[in-house]
XYZ file of N, CA and C in Angstrom:
501
model
N 27.122 9.678 4.606
C 26.786 10.103 5.946
C 25.355 10.647 5.993
N 24.998 11.491 5.005
C 23.659 12.059 4.950
C 22.611 10.955 4.822
N 22.880 9.934 3.972
C 21.933 8.837 3.805
C 21.749 8.058 5.089
N 22.833 7.833 5.828
C 22.717 7.081 7.079
C 21.942 7.876 8.124
N 22.102 9.211 8.141
C 21.312 10.019 9.062
C 19.841 9.986 8.700
N 19.533 9.998 7.396
C 18.137 9.900 6.958
C 17.537 8.569 7.392
N 18.288 7.484 7.206
C 17.816 6.165 7.611
C 17.609 6.130 9.120
N 18.539 6.700 9.876
C 18.431 6.750 11.326
C 17.183 7.513 11.750
N 16.945 8.639 11.114
C 15.762 9.433 11.448
C 14.478 8.670 11.154
N 14.441 8.010 10.018
C 13.239 7.242 9.669
C 13.008 6.104 10.648
N 14.100 5.426 11.081
C 13.976 4.365 12.087
C 13.404 4.904 13.381
N 13.897 6.084 13.808
C 13.399 6.685 15.031
C 11.920 7.000 14.907
N 11.522 7.508 13.765
C 10.116 7.839 13.538
C 9.258 6.591 13.727
N 9.690 5.507 13.139
C 8.920 4.265 13.240
C 8.935 3.710 14.654
N 10.103 3.719 15.305
C 10.203 3.089 16.620
C 9.621 3.939 17.732
N 9.690 5.244 17.623
C 9.189 6.104 18.687
C 7.753 6.554 18.449
N 7.230 6.264 17.265
C 5.861 6.667 16.980
C 5.711 8.185 16.953
N 6.710 8.864 16.442
C 6.723 10.321 16.466
C 5.910 10.892 15.325
N 5.401 12.088 15.546
C 4.751 12.856 14.505
C 5.813 13.820 13.993
N 6.094 13.765 12.711
C 7.216 14.492 12.156
C 6.738 15.495 11.112
N 7.405 16.626 11.076
C 7.056 17.602 10.050
C 7.461 17.075 8.680
N 6.742 17.460 7.642
C 6.983 16.955 6.298
C 8.403 17.237 5.835
N 8.945 18.384 6.129
C 10.307 18.717 5.712
C 11.329 17.796 6.343
N 11.093 17.367 7.548
C 12.031 16.482 8.244
C 12.073 15.113 7.571
N 10.915 14.559 7.241
C 10.874 13.239 6.623
C 11.325 13.298 5.168
N 10.783 14.241 4.434
C 11.058 14.278 3.005
C 12.461 14.753 2.688
N 12.911 15.811 3.346
C 14.192 16.395 2.994
C 15.364 15.832 3.765
N 15.128 15.369 4.978
C 16.209 14.892 5.836
C 17.352 15.893 5.854
N 17.019 17.172 5.919
C 18.063 18.177 5.826
C 18.620 18.571 7.181
N 17.778 18.701 8.196
C 18.257 19.083 9.518
C 17.449 18.357 10.566
N 17.980 18.340 11.780
C 17.268 17.747 12.903
C 16.692 18.875 13.729
N 15.462 19.234 13.439
C 14.768 20.164 14.301
C 13.261 20.031 14.145
N 12.808 19.029 13.437
C 11.393 18.864 13.211
C 10.750 17.792 14.063
N 11.469 17.193 14.991
C 10.930 16.098 15.782
C 9.956 16.634 16.809
N 8.701 16.259 16.673
C 7.666 16.676 17.600
C 6.863 15.437 17.972
N 7.345 14.632 18.925
C 6.650 13.403 19.290
C 5.254 13.662 19.824
N 4.456 12.624 19.800
C 3.050 12.744 20.141
C 2.762 12.687 21.632
N 3.769 12.513 22.467
C 3.474 12.325 23.881
C 4.287 13.230 24.791
N 4.375 14.495 24.449
C 4.981 15.461 25.345
C 6.496 15.451 25.355
N 7.127 14.944 24.325
C 8.584 14.932 24.284
C 9.098 16.267 23.779
N 10.245 16.666 24.318
C 10.867 17.917 23.905
C 12.304 17.651 23.516
N 12.620 17.966 22.283
C 13.965 17.741 21.770
C 14.835 18.979 21.902
N 14.321 20.036 22.515
C 15.053 21.301 22.597
C 15.835 21.456 23.900
N 16.137 20.366 24.553
C 16.798 20.430 25.850
C 18.326 20.393 25.768
N 18.863 20.138 24.577
C 20.312 20.039 24.442
C 21.002 21.370 24.696
N 20.519 22.440 24.102
C 21.219 23.725 24.209
C 21.378 24.200 25.652
N 20.308 24.260 26.460
C 20.534 24.724 27.833
C 21.459 23.784 28.620
N 21.292 22.493 28.430
C 22.118 21.537 29.161
C 23.561 21.605 28.693
N 23.773 21.812 27.411
C 25.118 21.927 26.863
C 25.881 23.064 27.530
N 25.207 24.167 27.790
C 25.845 25.293 28.482
C 26.313 24.907 29.871
N 25.464 24.205 30.616
C 25.838 23.770 31.969
C 27.012 22.793 31.928
N 26.926 21.818 31.037
C 27.977 20.790 30.947
C 29.296 21.410 30.498
N 29.258 22.305 29.529
C 30.495 22.917 29.052
C 31.135 23.825 30.100
N 30.343 24.514 30.889
C 30.891 25.315 31.987
C 31.589 24.394 32.986
N 30.955 23.281 33.318
C 31.560 22.292 34.214
C 32.872 21.769 33.633
N 32.851 21.362 32.372
C 34.034 20.782 31.736
C 35.169 21.807 31.630
N 34.856 23.010 31.245
C 35.889 24.032 31.102
C 36.507 24.381 32.446
N 35.710 24.323 33.511
C 36.231 24.553 34.856
C 37.209 23.473 35.300
N 37.162 22.341 34.642
C 38.071 21.225 34.941
C 39.164 21.080 33.883
N 39.266 22.067 32.985
C 40.302 22.040 31.955
C 40.020 21.088 30.809
N 38.749 20.715 30.624
C 38.365 19.795 29.550
C 37.785 20.561 28.369
N 37.845 19.950 27.205
C 37.310 20.593 26.003
C 35.780 20.622 26.052
N 35.234 21.603 25.350
C 33.777 21.762 25.281
C 33.174 20.692 24.377
N 31.937 20.336 24.659
C 31.176 19.408 23.819
C 30.365 20.219 22.815
N 29.964 19.561 21.745
C 29.101 20.173 20.735
C 27.793 19.395 20.667
N 26.750 20.044 20.201
C 25.467 19.363 19.978
C 25.680 18.321 18.888
N 25.253 17.099 19.146
C 25.402 16.013 18.186
C 24.018 15.539 17.752
N 23.712 15.593 16.444
C 22.377 15.206 15.971
C 22.005 13.768 16.303
N 22.915 12.817 16.120
C 22.591 11.416 16.420
C 22.378 11.215 17.915
N 23.182 11.878 18.745
C 23.004 11.779 20.200
C 21.674 12.401 20.615
N 21.274 13.476 19.950
C 19.981 14.111 20.245
C 18.823 13.169 19.919
N 18.923 12.485 18.793
C 17.883 11.528 18.410
C 17.855 10.361 19.392
N 19.019 9.857 19.772
C 19.083 8.740 20.722
C 18.525 9.153 22.082
N 18.816 10.379 22.518
C 18.276 10.871 23.793
C 16.759 10.982 23.716
N 16.244 11.489 22.586
C 14.798 11.594 22.405
C 14.152 10.210 22.452
N 14.759 9.278 21.756
C 14.230 7.925 21.733
C 14.169 7.346 23.145
N 15.235 7.505 23.924
C 15.266 6.954 25.279
C 14.267 7.655 26.192
N 14.155 8.976 26.112
C 13.200 9.697 26.949
C 11.769 9.251 26.653
N 11.453 9.091 25.376
C 10.113 8.637 24.983
C 9.862 7.220 25.485
N 10.855 6.347 25.329
C 10.693 4.959 25.799
C 10.418 4.914 27.302
N 11.158 5.695 28.072
C 10.953 5.700 29.524
C 9.586 6.267 29.884
N 9.182 7.365 29.230
C 7.882 7.969 29.525
C 6.749 7.005 29.210
N 6.849 6.315 28.081
C 5.803 5.351 27.713
C 5.753 4.176 28.671
N 6.917 3.726 29.126
C 6.967 2.588 30.053
C 6.685 3.012 31.486
N 6.819 4.308 31.781
C 6.657 4.781 33.153
C 7.780 4.283 34.053
N 8.969 4.095 33.464
C 10.128 3.576 34.203
C 11.370 4.366 33.844
N 12.160 4.702 34.868
C 13.451 5.318 34.620
C 14.487 4.195 34.603
N 14.753 3.683 33.421
C 15.695 2.587 33.242
C 16.443 2.764 31.930
N 17.707 2.337 31.932
C 18.474 2.370 30.682
C 17.969 1.305 29.714
N 17.699 0.135 30.236
C 17.252 -0.984 29.398
C 15.791 -1.266 29.691
N 14.974 -1.119 28.674
C 13.532 -1.328 28.811
C 13.128 -2.419 27.835
N 12.631 -3.476 28.344
C 12.174 -4.549 27.467
C 13.195 -5.653 27.303
N 12.720 -6.711 26.771
C 13.510 -7.905 26.558
C 14.554 -7.666 25.480
N 15.759 -8.120 25.718
C 16.876 -8.029 24.775
C 17.299 -6.596 24.466
N 16.981 -5.677 25.356
C 17.413 -4.301 25.174
C 18.880 -4.200 25.587
N 19.670 -3.458 24.829
C 21.092 -3.351 25.088
C 21.564 -1.956 24.688
N 22.249 -1.275 25.603
C 22.704 0.093 25.357
C 23.599 0.172 24.123
N 24.598 -0.677 24.051
C 25.537 -0.651 22.929
C 24.797 -0.823 21.593
N 23.909 -1.792 21.521
C 23.164 -2.021 20.278
C 22.264 -0.835 19.930
N 21.641 -0.228 20.965
C 20.801 0.948 20.712
C 21.621 2.088 20.117
N 22.770 2.368 20.739
C 23.600 3.473 20.257
C 24.120 3.199 18.850
N 24.616 2.011 18.643
C 25.147 1.641 17.331
C 24.039 1.710 16.273
N 22.866 1.187 16.597
C 21.740 1.182 15.669
C 21.204 2.568 15.352
N 21.455 3.531 16.238
C 20.974 4.895 16.015
C 22.065 5.810 15.461
N 23.206 5.223 15.115
C 24.273 5.996 14.488
C 25.073 6.874 15.424
N 25.004 6.603 16.721
C 25.762 7.386 17.697
C 27.227 6.957 17.632
N 28.124 7.944 17.551
C 29.553 7.662 17.514
C 29.999 7.130 18.867
N 30.633 5.965 18.848
C 31.116 5.345 20.071
C 32.538 5.808 20.356
N 32.954 5.823 21.610
C 32.230 5.383 22.792
C 31.095 6.351 23.131
N 30.151 5.858 23.896
C 28.996 6.659 24.283
C 28.610 6.351 25.724
N 27.880 7.274 26.324
C 27.355 7.099 27.675
C 25.961 7.713 27.713
N 25.184 7.286 28.703
C 23.810 7.786 28.818
C 23.523 8.111 30.274
N 23.030 9.315 30.517
C 22.528 9.714 31.829
C 21.013 9.819 31.716
N 20.314 9.309 32.716
C 18.855 9.424 32.730
C 18.416 10.004 34.066
N 17.241 10.604 34.069
C 16.671 11.182 35.283
C 15.152 11.203 35.134
N 14.471 11.414 36.257
C 13.012 11.458 36.232
C 12.533 12.482 37.252
N 11.550 13.278 36.847
C 10.861 14.167 37.772
C 11.304 15.618 37.774
N 12.433 15.932 37.186
C 12.915 17.312 37.197
C 12.084 18.163 36.242
N 11.774 19.378 36.675
C 10.888 20.253 35.907
C 11.552 20.914 34.712
N 12.874 21.073 34.743
C 13.550 21.752 33.642
C 14.973 21.224 33.494
N 15.646 21.705 32.441
C 16.998 21.224 32.127
C 17.987 21.522 33.252
N 17.854 22.657 33.888
C 18.778 23.002 34.975
C 18.657 22.007 36.133
N 17.440 21.648 36.498
C 17.256 20.694 37.604
C 17.742 19.291 37.224
N 17.536 18.901 35.981
C 18.050 17.602 35.526
C 19.574 17.610 35.587
N 20.190 18.695 35.116
C 21.651 18.811 35.181
C 22.133 18.730 36.629
N 21.460 19.436 37.539
C 21.863 19.404 38.959
C 21.798 17.991 39.525
N 20.778 17.238 39.128
C 20.672 15.844 39.591
C 21.854 15.028 39.072
N 22.233 15.234 37.820
C 23.343 14.483 37.240
C 24.684 14.899 37.828
N 24.879 16.200 38.049
C 26.184 16.670 38.515
C 26.435 16.260 39.973
N 25.392 15.997 40.737
C 25.571 15.566 42.129
C 25.667 14.049 42.281
N 25.548 13.328 41.176
C 25.669 11.871 41.178
C 27.052 11.497 40.642
N 27.872 10.787 41.425
C 29.235 10.478 40.974
C 29.310 9.782 39.609
N 28.439 8.822 39.341
C 28.521 8.108 38.063
C 28.075 8.994 36.891
N 27.061 9.825 37.106
C 26.609 10.732 36.053
C 27.645 11.833 35.811
N 28.235 12.330 36.893
C 29.282 13.336 36.766
C 30.462 12.777 35.972
N 30.841 11.557 36.263
C 31.946 10.916 35.539
C 31.645 10.875 34.039
N 30.411 10.556 33.671
C 30.028 10.558 32.255
C 30.194 11.949 31.648
N 29.726 12.979 32.346
C 29.794 14.332 31.794
C 31.231 14.835 31.674
N 32.136 14.279 32.453
C 33.541 14.688 32.400
C 34.376 13.732 31.552
N 33.730 12.782 30.903
C 34.430 11.773 30.113
C 34.986 12.304 28.805
N 35.684 11.434 28.111
C 36.341 11.775 26.858
C 35.333 11.682 25.698
N 34.446 12.663 25.642
C 33.412 12.705 24.614
C 33.510 14.007 23.849
N 32.870 14.044 22.692
C 32.858 15.242 21.850
C 31.460 15.824 21.680
N 30.434 14.958 21.750
C 29.083 15.399 21.448
C 28.096 15.091 22.547
N 26.932 15.745 22.447
C 25.907 15.636 23.476
C 24.535 15.824 22.849
N 23.560 15.109 23.381
C 22.158 15.300 23.037
C 21.331 15.091 24.287
N 20.321 15.914 24.502
C 19.469 15.815 25.692
C 18.016 15.981 25.272
N 17.150 15.177 25.866
C 15.716 15.284 25.583
C 14.918 14.982 26.839
N 13.675 15.424 26.837
C 12.745 15.171 27.926
C 11.425 14.739 27.317
N 10.764 13.757 27.955
C 9.452 13.308 27.475
C 8.520 13.094 28.658
N 7.255 13.321 28.397
C 6.199 13.070 29.373
C 5.098 12.285 28.676
N 4.351 11.514 29.469
C 3.261 10.730 28.912
C 2.160 10.695 29.950
N 0.943 10.974 29.531
C -0.171 11.000 30.475
C -0.385 9.644 31.139
N -0.070 8.564 30.442
C -0.226 7.218 31.012
C 0.728 6.983 32.179
N 1.820 7.747 32.233
C 2.769 7.589 33.341
C 2.751 8.806 34.260
N 1.606 9.467 34.333
C 1.426 10.571 35.272
C 2.068 11.879 34.859
N 2.442 12.017 33.601
C 3.071 13.230 33.080
C 4.363 13.613 33.784
N 5.005 12.651 34.442
C 6.321 12.913 35.026
C 7.326 13.126 33.900
N 8.223 14.090 34.049
C 9.259 14.285 33.038
C 10.335 13.195 33.136
N 10.673 12.611 32.010
C 11.759 11.632 31.915
C 12.847 12.253 31.048
N 14.057 12.256 31.549
C 15.188 12.915 30.907
C 16.211 11.900 30.435
N 16.817 12.168 29.286
C 17.921 11.346 28.785
C 18.981 12.258 28.198
N 20.225 11.963 28.554
C 21.394 12.649 27.998
C 22.269 11.581 27.366
N 22.655 11.785 26.127
C 23.569 10.868 25.468
C 24.837 11.642 25.119
N 25.968 11.122 25.576
C 27.277 11.682 25.259
C 27.959 10.740 24.290
N 28.683 11.303 23.318
C 29.289 10.430 22.315
C 30.675 10.908 21.901
N 31.429 9.946 21.325
C 32.815 10.189 20.924
C 32.939 10.972 19.651
C-alpha cells in the first residue's frame, strides 16, 4: 500500500508539474508537502470536511474521513481546471473520470464535485450543498474526502475547486 501511494504521488508530481518538498518525494511518508507552482492549496479538506460531516450527521449518516488519495486527486483536478481556465470534469482528449480515479489510487466508488469562483472553502461548500447533484454526492455512501483549490494567473486567478469523495 505504501509503495502504491509513493508511485501515485510521483505520478501526480509529474502530471501536475508540482513543486514538492524533498521529504515528500524522498520519504513518501505523509501527504502534506504538496505545494504546486500555480496557486494551488491542498489544505482545503479539513474545513470542508467539517461542513460535510455536520450535514451528513444531521441526516443520520456516518462521518467521512480525510483520504490521502482523494486529496491528491482533488489537487490534480483543481490544478488541471485552473491551468485550462475551465470548470469541467473532463479536460482534454480521452479524459475519463473513472480512469483518473483508478489511476490515482482512489478507492471506488468515487464522485467529484467541482466549483469555480468561490473565495473560500465555506463558499465552495455552500455552492455544492445548494446544488441537487452535488448534494447527492456529499450524502452518498462514501468513507473518504479530499478537497483542493487552485488558481492560475493565465486564467485570471479565479479559484477552481475540486472535491473527491471515495469508498
